[in-house]
Amino acid sequence: MLDIKRLINEKEEMIASLNLRNPEFGAEIEEIISTYEEYTAKLNAMETAKSELNKKSKLIGQYKKEGKDTTELFAEIDSLKAATDKTAVEALRESYTSRLMRVPNFLQADTPIGNDDEDNVEVKRWGVKPEFDFEPKQHFEVEPAKDLDFDRAAKIAKSRFVITRGFVARLERAITNYMLDTHTERGYEEVGVPFIASQDSLLASGQLPKFENDLFKIAQNGGDDDEFENERNFYLIPTAEVVLANLHRDEIIDGSSLPLNYTAYSQCFRKEAGSAGRDTRGLIRMHQFGKVELFKYTNPETSNAELDKMVEDAEKILQDFGLHYRIVRLCSGDVGFGASKTFDLEVWFPSQDKFREVSSCSNVWDFQARRGKIRFRDEDGKVSHPHMLNGSGMATGRILAAILENFQNADGTVDVPEALLPYLGR
């Protein structure tokens, strides 16, 4: 969530930044500020009325003791009581905060200007494209793909789910374990996370209310023995970022411990609303997939440097696997809702003759920290919001697909990257 005071003090600059995402945000910001100012005026009036009410109430005993007529005094007290009613104030607060929750993050000043992924800026390329003396197959057409069972998964759940078996299941587990081991060796603490999260957690991390249609909501049946009966809504997590962003919710962190670096594996669940007809075959766009997440809580002064480190940590996986990739800086029209700066890592897919995203690393500034009421105390005792960073370290299904394609042989078999051989007992 944005800092409303900064929004007011730097209004023109902030509106210009938000308009790079969508020109409609200018009018929305003006209305939010107007509602906030009305809220603060009514709040101040209510606090003044409370103070006056306390003074007047103390006079009742004195008036009675002195035999004075209290009729006018009680009339004033009744009027002041009405002025201390919180209903209008709370309604205004809810109005501006709920609308502010729907406004995306500011973009960093050096963000490339553009409309979509076609305008993203390449900043690095590593490795070389694999060469084949045959027509490369898609990852779901190579010989090991017999262990990808989409039909039975659709029968059990629905389309865009998969059952992995045999060699492919072991390979995916090897990829996952290698990534977790590598990230923990590079200074991340491994965290085991729940795969469901509350509505409050989704709000704090920024998935709600913006991405409601992409989430799988858990139905609550109620009942006397249902411990969830009186709870708010729950959802399957779309990423472990949701959990890691809430790890220190409502807490004040010791600033000397920053940066805090976490990594977690989870299954991720997404409806992929609006993606009809895109990547309907294979592992690229699934309703459920595994992913290793990277997450940092940092000092604001070092957050962009920590973002660069996170990108390097993600790169390490691709380099270890020998996959040809590039890094792009996302343009203004492609940066995600909560992010202020984002780099995507894209791996070469020979059958498609193009790069496909396998990781996205973002600095969200204090956007999530404000939503989750997360703060840190520095050495001088000052309390402020940390910057929070998230990244894919990486999506296992897409890495699996990239390995199946890039290391295929003419006979349909697939070589395994050397780094993974010990994880397969070879």
Short mmCIF file of C-alpha atoms in Angstrom, two decimals:
data_model
loop_
_atom_site.label_atom_id
_atom_site.label_comp_id
_atom_site.label_asym_id
_atom_site.label_seq_id
_atom_site.Cartn_x
_atom_site.Cartn_y
_atom_site.Cartn_z
CA MET A 1 0.00 0.00 0.00
CA LEU A 2 1.24 3.48 -0.81
CA ASP A 3 2.21 6.05 1.81
CA ILE A 4 -0.74 8.46 1.77
CA LYS A 5 1.38 11.30 3.18
CA ARG A 6 3.98 10.89 0.46
CA LEU A 7 1.17 10.74 -2.06
CA ILE A 8 -0.01 14.14 -0.82
CA ASN A 9 3.42 15.76 -0.46
CA GLU A 10 4.72 14.52 -3.82
CA LYS A 11 1.39 14.32 -5.61
CA GLU A 12 2.40 15.48 -9.09
CA GLU A 13 5.48 13.26 -9.19
CA MET A 14 3.56 10.25 -7.89
CA ILE A 15 0.65 10.70 -10.28
CA ALA A 16 3.11 10.97 -13.17
CA SER A 17 4.68 7.66 -12.08
CA LEU A 18 1.34 5.89 -11.72
CA ASN A 19 0.10 7.27 -15.04
CA LEU A 20 2.91 5.35 -16.73
CA ARG A 21 0.97 2.24 -15.75
CA ASN A 22 -2.51 3.59 -16.44
CA PRO A 23 -3.58 7.21 -17.17
CA GLU A 24 -6.76 6.68 -15.14
CA PHE A 25 -4.83 6.67 -11.86
CA GLY A 26 -4.52 10.48 -11.78
CA ALA A 27 -8.22 11.05 -11.15
CA GLU A 28 -8.34 8.14 -8.69
CA ILE A 29 -5.48 9.61 -6.63
CA GLU A 30 -7.18 12.99 -6.48
CA GLU A 31 -10.34 11.37 -5.09
CA ILE A 32 -8.37 9.29 -2.56
CA ILE A 33 -6.56 12.39 -1.29
CA SER A 34 -9.84 14.31 -1.06
CA THR A 35 -11.44 11.50 0.97
CA TYR A 36 -8.37 11.28 3.21
CA GLU A 37 -8.45 15.02 3.89
CA GLU A 38 -12.16 14.81 4.74
CA TYR A 39 -11.35 11.88 7.03
CA THR A 40 -8.60 13.76 8.87
CA ALA A 41 -10.84 16.84 9.27
CA LYS A 42 -13.66 14.77 10.78
CA LEU A 43 -11.18 12.85 12.94
CA ASN A 44 -9.74 16.08 14.33
CA ALA A 45 -13.25 17.42 14.97
CA MET A 46 -14.15 14.20 16.77
CA GLU A 47 -11.04 14.37 18.95
CA THR A 48 -11.82 18.02 19.79
CA ALA A 49 -15.39 17.04 20.70
CA LYS A 50 -14.07 14.24 22.94
CA SER A 51 -11.85 16.70 24.76
CA GLU A 52 -14.74 19.13 25.25
CA LEU A 53 -17.02 16.29 26.34
CA ASN A 54 -14.57 15.30 29.06
CA LYS A 55 -14.42 18.89 30.31
CA LYS A 56 -18.20 19.30 30.31
CA SER A 57 -18.78 15.94 32.00
CA LYS A 58 -16.55 16.98 34.89
CA LEU A 59 -18.80 20.00 35.48
CA ILE A 60 -21.92 17.93 36.21
CA GLY A 61 -20.97 17.18 39.80
CA GLN A 62 -19.88 20.77 40.39
CA TYR A 63 -23.17 22.16 39.01
CA LYS A 64 -25.24 19.84 41.20
CA LYS A 65 -23.15 20.64 44.26
CA GLU A 66 -23.63 24.37 43.65
CA GLY A 67 -27.32 23.95 42.83
CA LYS A 68 -26.95 25.25 39.29
CA ASP A 69 -29.39 24.39 36.51
CA THR A 70 -27.85 21.57 34.42
CA THR A 71 -30.35 21.68 31.55
CA GLU A 72 -28.13 23.63 29.18
CA LEU A 73 -25.03 21.66 30.25
CA PHE A 74 -26.69 18.32 29.46
CA ALA A 75 -27.84 19.66 26.11
CA GLU A 76 -24.23 20.57 25.30
CA ILE A 77 -23.05 17.14 26.45
CA ASP A 78 -25.63 15.40 24.25
CA SER A 79 -24.48 17.48 21.28
CA LEU A 80 -20.84 16.62 21.97
CA LYS A 81 -21.68 12.91 22.30
CA ALA A 82 -23.23 13.00 18.85
CA ALA A 83 -20.07 14.68 17.53
CA THR A 84 -17.93 11.83 18.91
CA ASP A 85 -19.77 9.15 16.94
CA LYS A 86 -17.12 7.15 15.04
CA THR A 87 -19.43 5.92 12.29
CA ALA A 88 -18.77 8.67 9.75
CA VAL A 89 -15.04 8.75 10.50
CA GLU A 90 -14.69 4.98 10.14
CA ALA A 91 -16.65 5.03 6.88
CA LEU A 92 -14.28 7.63 5.42
CA ARG A 93 -11.23 5.71 6.61
CA GLU A 94 -12.55 2.51 5.03
CA SER A 95 -13.31 4.40 1.82
CA TYR A 96 -9.83 5.81 1.27
CA THR A 97 -7.91 2.74 2.49
CA SER A 98 -9.92 0.26 0.40
CA ARG A 99 -9.37 2.38 -2.70
CA LEU A 100 -5.69 2.82 -1.87
CA MET A 101 -5.39 -0.99 -1.66
CA ARG A 102 -6.25 -1.13 -5.37
CA VAL A 103 -3.57 1.36 -6.45
CA PRO A 104 -0.29 -0.23 -7.64
CA ASN A 105 3.18 0.64 -6.45
CA PHE A 106 5.22 3.60 -7.67
CA LEU A 107 7.76 2.84 -10.35
CA GLN A 108 11.42 3.62 -9.83
CA ALA A 109 12.57 6.68 -11.75
CA ASP A 110 14.80 4.75 -14.19
CA THR A 111 12.05 2.33 -15.27
CA PRO A 112 12.02 1.92 -19.08
CA ILE A 113 8.88 3.37 -20.62
CA GLY A 114 6.71 0.97 -22.59
CA ASN A 115 3.35 -0.74 -22.96
CA ASP A 116 4.04 -4.48 -22.67
CA ASP A 117 6.73 -7.19 -22.75
CA GLU A 118 7.72 -6.14 -26.25
CA ASP A 119 9.18 -2.97 -24.72
CA ASN A 120 11.24 -4.67 -22.00
CA VAL A 121 14.97 -3.94 -22.15
CA GLU A 122 17.55 -6.71 -22.36
CA VAL A 123 20.43 -6.12 -19.93
CA LYS A 124 22.37 -9.39 -20.13
CA ARG A 125 22.66 -12.60 -22.11
CA TRP A 126 24.52 -15.75 -20.96
CA GLY A 127 25.54 -18.91 -22.80
CA VAL A 128 24.82 -19.89 -26.38
CA LYS A 129 21.83 -21.37 -28.12
CA PRO A 130 22.01 -25.16 -28.40
CA GLU A 131 22.48 -26.42 -31.94
CA PHE A 132 20.66 -29.47 -33.30
CA ASP A 133 21.13 -31.46 -36.49
CA PHE A 134 17.45 -32.40 -36.27
CA GLU A 135 14.17 -30.57 -35.69
CA PRO A 136 13.97 -30.09 -31.87
CA LYS A 137 10.81 -31.39 -30.26
CA GLN A 138 8.69 -29.63 -27.70
CA HIS A 139 9.30 -30.67 -24.10
CA PHE A 140 6.12 -32.74 -23.95
CA GLU A 141 7.09 -34.67 -27.11
CA VAL A 142 10.51 -36.04 -26.07
CA GLU A 143 10.86 -39.64 -24.87
CA PRO A 144 10.82 -38.91 -21.09
CA ALA A 145 7.54 -37.03 -21.55
CA LYS A 146 5.80 -40.39 -21.37
CA ASP A 147 6.05 -39.77 -17.61
CA LEU A 148 3.90 -36.63 -17.92
CA ASP A 149 0.28 -37.72 -17.54
CA PHE A 150 -2.01 -34.83 -18.44
CA ASP A 151 -5.04 -37.00 -19.28
CA ARG A 152 -5.32 -38.70 -15.89
CA ALA A 153 -4.66 -35.39 -14.13
CA ALA A 154 -7.55 -33.83 -16.08
CA LYS A 155 -9.78 -36.77 -15.12
CA ILE A 156 -8.89 -36.38 -11.45
CA ALA A 157 -8.85 -32.56 -11.33
CA LYS A 158 -9.18 -30.65 -14.62
CA SER A 159 -7.06 -29.55 -17.56
CA ARG A 160 -3.74 -27.78 -16.90
CA PHE A 161 -2.87 -30.13 -14.08
CA VAL A 162 -0.28 -32.89 -14.49
CA ILE A 163 0.76 -36.13 -12.84
CA THR A 164 4.51 -36.80 -13.04
CA ARG A 165 5.85 -40.33 -12.76
CA GLY A 166 9.09 -42.26 -12.89
CA PHE A 167 12.15 -40.48 -14.26
CA VAL A 168 10.44 -37.10 -14.73
CA ALA A 169 9.12 -37.10 -11.16
CA ARG A 170 12.62 -37.88 -9.86
CA LEU A 171 14.15 -35.22 -12.12
CA GLU A 172 11.73 -32.56 -10.89
CA ARG A 173 12.49 -33.50 -7.28
CA ALA A 174 16.21 -33.31 -8.05
CA ILE A 175 15.77 -29.83 -9.54
CA THR A 176 13.87 -28.70 -6.45
CA ASN A 177 16.42 -30.10 -4.01
CA TYR A 178 19.34 -28.66 -5.98
CA MET A 179 17.80 -25.19 -5.95
CA LEU A 180 17.05 -25.29 -2.22
CA ASP A 181 20.54 -26.56 -1.41
CA THR A 182 22.16 -23.91 -3.59
CA HIS A 183 20.16 -21.04 -2.12
CA THR A 184 20.74 -22.11 1.49
CA GLU A 185 24.46 -22.36 0.74
CA ARG A 186 24.29 -18.78 -0.52
CA GLY A 187 22.85 -17.46 2.74
CA TYR A 188 19.08 -18.02 2.56
CA GLU A 189 17.22 -19.64 5.45
CA GLU A 190 14.93 -22.45 4.29
CA VAL A 191 11.33 -22.12 5.45
CA GLY A 192 8.61 -24.76 5.24
CA VAL A 193 5.31 -23.04 4.47
CA PRO A 194 1.57 -23.84 4.56
CA PHE A 195 -0.12 -24.03 1.17
CA ILE A 196 -3.22 -22.13 2.32
CA ALA A 197 -3.38 -18.58 3.59
CA SER A 198 -5.99 -16.30 5.10
CA GLN A 199 -7.62 -13.34 3.42
CA ASP A 200 -5.58 -11.01 5.65
CA SER A 201 -2.36 -12.62 4.42
CA LEU A 202 -3.38 -12.21 0.78
CA LEU A 203 -4.26 -8.56 1.44
CA ALA A 204 -0.92 -7.88 3.14
CA SER A 205 1.10 -9.46 0.33
CA GLY A 206 -0.85 -7.58 -2.37
CA GLN A 207 -2.67 -10.47 -4.09
CA LEU A 208 -5.99 -9.13 -2.82
CA PRO A 209 -8.06 -7.38 -3.90
CA LYS A 210 -6.35 -7.00 -7.29
CA PHE A 211 -5.97 -10.70 -8.20
CA GLU A 212 -9.13 -12.17 -6.67
CA ASN A 213 -10.11 -13.84 -9.96
CA ASP A 214 -6.79 -15.68 -10.21
CA LEU A 215 -7.01 -17.29 -6.77
CA PHE A 216 -8.49 -20.62 -5.72
CA LYS A 217 -10.80 -19.88 -2.80
CA ILE A 218 -11.46 -22.53 -0.18
CA ALA A 219 -15.18 -23.02 0.49
CA GLN A 220 -16.20 -22.87 4.16
CA ASN A 221 -18.96 -25.32 5.08
CA GLY A 222 -19.23 -24.31 8.73
CA GLY A 223 -20.64 -26.67 11.33
CA ASP A 224 -20.26 -26.97 15.08
CA ASP A 225 -16.97 -28.84 14.85
CA ASP A 226 -15.46 -26.72 12.09
CA GLU A 227 -12.60 -24.68 13.53
CA PHE A 228 -12.76 -22.41 10.47
CA GLU A 229 -16.46 -21.64 10.93
CA ASN A 230 -15.98 -18.10 12.18
CA GLU A 231 -12.79 -17.37 10.24
CA ARG A 232 -12.48 -15.11 7.21
CA ASN A 233 -11.93 -16.59 3.76
CA PHE A 234 -8.97 -18.86 3.00
CA TYR A 235 -7.17 -19.41 -0.31
CA LEU A 236 -4.68 -21.79 -1.85
CA ILE A 237 -1.46 -19.80 -2.16
CA PRO A 238 -0.45 -18.61 -5.66
CA THR A 239 3.20 -18.46 -4.48
CA ALA A 240 5.24 -18.91 -1.30
CA GLU A 241 5.81 -15.15 -1.48
CA VAL A 242 2.44 -14.78 0.25
CA VAL A 243 3.68 -16.66 3.31
CA LEU A 244 7.17 -15.14 3.41
CA ALA A 245 5.74 -11.61 3.07
CA ASN A 246 3.64 -12.28 6.17
CA LEU A 247 6.37 -13.93 8.22
CA HIS A 248 6.93 -10.73 10.21
CA ARG A 249 3.48 -9.17 9.89
CA ASP A 250 2.61 -6.81 12.77
CA GLU A 251 6.20 -7.02 14.04
CA ILE A 252 9.11 -4.62 14.62
CA ILE A 253 12.32 -6.24 13.35
CA ASP A 254 15.72 -5.55 14.89
CA GLY A 255 17.41 -3.49 12.18
CA SER A 256 20.80 -5.03 12.90
CA SER A 257 19.46 -8.37 11.60
CA LEU A 258 18.72 -6.99 8.11
CA PRO A 259 18.82 -8.25 5.47
CA LEU A 260 16.71 -11.31 6.29
CA ASN A 261 16.99 -13.84 3.45
CA TYR A 262 14.45 -16.66 3.09
CA THR A 263 13.84 -19.44 0.60
CA ALA A 264 10.86 -21.78 0.46
CA TYR A 265 9.46 -24.48 -1.77
CA SER A 266 5.72 -24.64 -2.31
CA GLN A 267 3.07 -25.80 -4.68
CA CYS A 268 1.45 -22.77 -6.32
CA PHE A 269 -2.20 -22.59 -7.38
CA ARG A 270 -3.47 -20.13 -10.00
CA LYS A 271 -6.61 -20.00 -12.12
CA GLU A 272 -4.69 -18.18 -14.85
CA ALA A 273 -7.74 -16.02 -15.53
CA GLY A 274 -7.54 -14.31 -18.88
CA SER A 275 -5.02 -16.79 -20.36
CA ALA A 276 -7.48 -18.87 -22.38
CA GLY A 277 -5.81 -20.41 -25.42
CA ARG A 278 -2.25 -19.63 -24.27
CA ASP A 279 0.22 -22.48 -23.66
CA THR A 280 -2.56 -25.04 -23.38
CA ARG A 281 -0.12 -27.93 -23.88
CA GLY A 282 2.82 -28.81 -21.72
CA LEU A 283 4.20 -27.43 -18.45
CA ILE A 284 4.48 -23.72 -19.18
CA ARG A 285 1.14 -22.46 -17.85
CA MET A 286 -0.36 -24.74 -15.20
CA HIS A 287 -3.03 -24.32 -12.52
CA GLN A 288 -0.69 -26.05 -10.06
CA PHE A 289 3.11 -26.03 -10.15
CA GLY A 290 6.09 -26.24 -7.83
CA LYS A 291 8.33 -23.24 -7.22
CA VAL A 292 11.27 -22.32 -5.03
CA GLU A 293 10.84 -18.74 -3.79
CA LEU A 294 13.47 -16.21 -2.72
CA PHE A 295 12.52 -13.41 -0.33
CA LYS A 296 14.37 -10.57 1.42
CA TYR A 297 13.60 -8.00 4.12
CA THR A 298 16.13 -5.20 3.65
CA ASN A 299 17.18 -1.74 4.74
CA PRO A 300 15.72 0.80 2.27
CA GLU A 301 19.18 2.18 1.47
CA THR A 302 20.45 -1.20 0.25
CA SER A 303 17.35 -2.72 -1.34
CA ASN A 304 18.36 -2.24 -4.98
CA ALA A 305 21.80 -3.71 -4.28
CA GLU A 306 20.06 -6.67 -2.63
CA LEU A 307 17.85 -7.01 -5.72
CA ASP A 308 20.98 -7.34 -7.85
CA LYS A 309 22.23 -10.08 -5.50
CA MET A 310 18.90 -11.89 -5.76
CA VAL A 311 19.11 -11.84 -9.56
CA GLU A 312 22.63 -13.29 -9.31
CA ASP A 313 21.34 -16.04 -7.01
CA ALA A 314 18.66 -16.95 -9.54
CA GLU A 315 21.19 -16.81 -12.38
CA LYS A 316 23.42 -19.29 -10.53
CA ILE A 317 20.82 -22.02 -11.03
CA LEU A 318 20.60 -21.45 -14.78
CA GLN A 319 24.37 -21.31 -15.14
CA ASP A 320 24.82 -24.51 -13.13
CA PHE A 321 22.33 -26.26 -15.42
CA GLY A 322 24.02 -24.85 -18.54
CA LEU A 323 20.85 -23.18 -19.84
CA HIS A 324 21.09 -20.29 -22.30
CA TYR A 325 19.24 -17.28 -20.86
CA ARG A 326 18.84 -13.54 -20.87
CA ILE A 327 17.83 -10.93 -18.29
CA VAL A 328 15.37 -8.17 -19.14
CA ARG A 329 14.39 -5.06 -17.19
CA LEU A 330 10.60 -4.76 -17.25
CA CYS A 331 9.10 -1.62 -18.74
CA SER A 332 6.45 0.55 -17.10
CA GLY A 333 3.57 -1.29 -18.74
CA ASP A 334 4.81 -4.74 -17.72
CA VAL A 335 5.91 -4.24 -14.10
CA GLY A 336 3.64 -6.14 -11.70
CA PHE A 337 1.09 -4.54 -9.40
CA GLY A 338 3.21 -4.49 -6.22
CA ALA A 339 6.65 -4.05 -7.78
CA SER A 340 8.66 -0.88 -8.23
CA LYS A 341 11.49 -2.53 -10.18
CA THR A 342 11.62 -5.96 -11.82
CA PHE A 343 14.07 -8.14 -13.72
CA ASP A 344 12.88 -11.24 -15.55
CA LEU A 345 15.15 -14.18 -16.33
CA GLU A 346 14.18 -15.90 -19.57
CA VAL A 347 15.48 -19.27 -20.79
CA TRP A 348 15.81 -20.27 -24.43
CA PHE A 349 13.26 -22.81 -25.67
CA PRO A 350 14.52 -24.30 -28.97
CA SER A 351 11.17 -25.67 -30.19
CA GLN A 352 9.62 -22.20 -29.90
CA ASP A 353 12.74 -20.37 -31.08
CA LYS A 354 12.37 -17.83 -28.27
CA PHE A 355 13.10 -17.03 -24.65
CA ARG A 356 10.47 -17.83 -21.99
CA GLU A 357 10.32 -16.42 -18.45
CA VAL A 358 11.41 -18.78 -15.67
CA SER A 359 12.05 -16.24 -12.90
CA SER A 360 10.95 -12.76 -11.93
CA CYS A 361 12.83 -10.77 -9.26
CA SER A 362 11.28 -7.59 -7.85
CA ASN A 363 11.90 -4.83 -5.33
CA VAL A 364 8.51 -3.81 -3.93
CA TRP A 365 9.95 -1.04 -1.71
CA ASP A 366 7.78 -0.61 1.42
CA PHE A 367 4.54 -1.52 -0.43
CA GLN A 368 3.99 -4.87 1.32
CA ALA A 369 5.53 -3.69 4.61
CA ARG A 370 2.87 -0.98 4.92
CA ARG A 371 0.07 -3.40 4.11
CA GLY A 372 1.40 -5.90 6.66
CA LYS A 373 2.38 -3.31 9.32
CA ILE A 374 5.97 -4.54 9.27
CA ARG A 375 8.64 -2.20 10.64
CA PHE A 376 12.25 -2.25 11.76
CA ARG A 377 14.12 -0.30 14.43
CA ASP A 378 17.54 1.09 13.47
CA GLU A 379 20.52 1.65 15.76
CA ASP A 380 19.24 5.14 16.65
CA GLY A 381 15.89 3.74 17.74
CA LYS A 382 14.02 5.11 14.72
CA VAL A 383 11.19 2.87 13.50
CA SER A 384 10.37 2.69 9.78
CA HIS A 385 9.25 0.23 7.10
CA PRO A 386 11.75 -2.18 5.52
CA HIS A 387 11.91 -2.79 1.81
CA MET A 388 10.83 -6.27 0.73
CA LEU A 389 12.03 -8.21 -2.31
CA ASN A 390 10.76 -11.39 -3.93
CA GLY A 391 11.98 -13.63 -6.68
CA SER A 392 11.52 -17.04 -8.26
CA GLY A 393 14.43 -19.27 -7.56
CA MET A 394 12.80 -20.92 -9.68
CA ALA A 395 9.55 -22.42 -11.07
CA THR A 396 10.42 -26.13 -11.21
CA GLY A 397 8.01 -27.06 -14.03
CA ARG A 398 9.44 -24.49 -16.41
CA ILE A 399 13.03 -25.47 -15.57
CA LEU A 400 12.07 -29.11 -16.12
CA ALA A 401 10.59 -28.17 -19.50
CA ALA A 402 13.71 -26.19 -20.42
CA ILE A 403 15.99 -29.14 -19.57
CA LEU A 404 13.85 -31.58 -21.58
CA GLU A 405 14.06 -29.31 -24.62
CA ASN A 406 17.62 -28.01 -24.47
CA PHE A 407 19.32 -31.34 -23.79
CA GLN A 408 17.29 -33.61 -26.09
CA ASN A 409 18.90 -36.02 -28.52
CA ALA A 410 17.83 -37.11 -31.98
CA ASP A 411 16.41 -40.37 -30.62
CA GLY A 412 14.14 -38.45 -28.19
CA THR A 413 16.22 -39.18 -25.11
CA VAL A 414 17.37 -36.35 -22.86
CA ASP A 415 20.73 -35.77 -21.19
CA VAL A 416 20.74 -34.58 -17.59
CA PRO A 417 22.80 -31.52 -16.55
CA GLU A 418 25.91 -32.68 -14.72
CA ALA A 419 24.99 -30.66 -11.62
CA LEU A 420 21.89 -32.83 -11.13
CA LEU A 421 23.52 -36.25 -11.53
CA PRO A 422 24.33 -36.70 -7.80
CA TYR A 423 20.70 -35.93 -7.00
CA LEU A 424 19.67 -38.80 -9.25
CA GLY A 425 22.13 -41.25 -7.73
CA ARG A 426 24.42 -41.18 -10.77
#
